[in-house]
Amino acid sequence: MATNRTFTMIKPEAVAKGYTGKITDMIIEAGFTIKAMKLKQLSKEAAGEFYAVHSERPFYGELVDYMSGGPIVAMILEKDNAVADFRALIGATDPAEAAEGTIRKAYATSKGENAVHGSDSDENAEIESNFHFSAEEIVG
Ligand code: IDP
Ligand code: MG
């Protein structure tokens, strides 16, 4: 995958609260192009595998339960400098620390239930995209 792509999920509590459209609008208005998109229910096993890097963290069990607790919206996004620009758009992990104008400031509930995921590197963007999408599901 090109380095101008990143991967995101709108997380279960944000989907359940009806924020999918508003968050998607913010993403498009910030200049990202959607290359793949799907509504998807993660099993506990899939959520555990996706967040395996955090398996030793104290919040891992809570994170797996939360991420498998309702549907998510997964997307592959394209833009110059996609990974860093998307991390800037979503804001800090804890919404109390997220800057004005960020997605987490607007829509996150707490540090755990924080509305959106954003890849932290080009390498992880590719791994995470391939976890959720097959080649035929990605446009262009
Ligand atoms: P990030 O999503 O901003 O990259 P990470 O540190 O990679 O943050 O953590 C992954 C996810 O784990 C967070 O988005 C959040 O849902 C959850 N998480 C992180 N820290 C905590 C915590 O202290 N308590 C509960 N959940 C947390
Ligand atoms: Mg992270």
PDB file of C-alpha atoms and ligand atoms in Angstrom, residues 11 51 54 57 59 62-63 66 87 93 104 111-112 114, ligand 1:
ATOM      1  CA  LYS A  11     -15.790   2.807  17.039  1.00  0.00           C
ATOM      2  CA  TYR A  51      -5.327  -4.822  19.380  1.00  0.00           C
ATOM      3  CA  HIS A  54      -1.918  -3.788  23.703  1.00  0.00           C
ATOM      4  CA  ARG A  57      -1.925  -3.195  28.990  1.00  0.00           C
ATOM      5  CA  PHE A  59      -7.237  -1.940  29.750  1.00  0.00           C
ATOM      6  CA  GLU A  62     -12.076  -3.662  28.465  1.00  0.00           C
ATOM      7  CA  LEU A  63     -10.870  -2.583  25.005  1.00  0.00           C
ATOM      8  CA  TYR A  66     -15.844  -2.478  23.852  1.00  0.00           C
ATOM      9  CA  ARG A  87      -3.833  11.565  13.747  1.00  0.00           C
ATOM     10  CA  THR A  93      -6.479   9.555  22.849  1.00  0.00           C
ATOM     11  CA  ARG A 104     -12.400  13.069  19.492  1.00  0.00           C
ATOM     12  CA  LYS A 111     -10.236   7.797  26.929  1.00  0.00           C
ATOM     13  CA  GLY A 112     -11.470   4.260  26.284  1.00  0.00           C
ATOM     14  CA  ASN A 114     -12.954   7.607  22.018  1.00  0.00           C
TER      15      ASN A 114
HETATM   16  P1  IDP B   1      -4.732   5.740  20.096  1.00  0.00           P
HETATM   17  O1  IDP B   1      -6.052   5.106  19.699  1.00  0.00           O
HETATM   18  O2  IDP B   1      -4.864   7.215  20.320  1.00  0.00           O
HETATM   19  O3  IDP B   1      -3.602   5.379  19.157  1.00  0.00           O
HETATM   20  P2  IDP B   1      -3.563   3.831  21.973  1.00  0.00           P
HETATM   21  O4  IDP B   1      -2.650   4.204  23.094  1.00  0.00           O
HETATM   22  O5  IDP B   1      -2.983   3.146  20.783  1.00  0.00           O
HETATM   23  O6  IDP B   1      -4.368   5.155  21.546  1.00  0.00           O
HETATM   24  O7  IDP B   1      -4.702   2.915  22.614  1.00  0.00           O
HETATM   25  C1  IDP B   1      -5.567   2.168  21.776  1.00  0.00           C
HETATM   26  C2  IDP B   1      -6.970   2.317  22.307  1.00  0.00           C
HETATM   27  O8  IDP B   1      -7.050   1.716  23.604  1.00  0.00           O
HETATM   28  C3  IDP B   1      -7.436   3.758  22.546  1.00  0.00           C
HETATM   29  O9  IDP B   1      -7.888   4.390  21.371  1.00  0.00           O
HETATM   30  C4  IDP B   1      -8.548   3.557  23.553  1.00  0.00           C
HETATM   31  O10 IDP B   1      -9.757   3.079  22.936  1.00  0.00           O
HETATM   32  C5  IDP B   1      -7.968   2.443  24.408  1.00  0.00           C
HETATM   33  N1  IDP B   1      -7.239   2.991  25.571  1.00  0.00           N
HETATM   34  C6  IDP B   1      -6.015   3.585  25.572  1.00  0.00           C
HETATM   35  N2  IDP B   1      -5.654   3.983  26.799  1.00  0.00           N
HETATM   36  C7  IDP B   1      -6.680   3.614  27.617  1.00  0.00           C
HETATM   37  C8  IDP B   1      -6.901   3.757  29.036  1.00  0.00           C
HETATM   38  O11 IDP B   1      -6.079   4.292  29.783  1.00  0.00           O
HETATM   39  N3  IDP B   1      -8.087   3.257  29.494  1.00  0.00           N
HETATM   40  C9  IDP B   1      -9.023   2.646  28.684  1.00  0.00           C
HETATM   41  N4  IDP B   1      -8.841   2.502  27.370  1.00  0.00           N
HETATM   42  C10 IDP B   1      -7.696   2.982  26.837  1.00  0.00           C
END
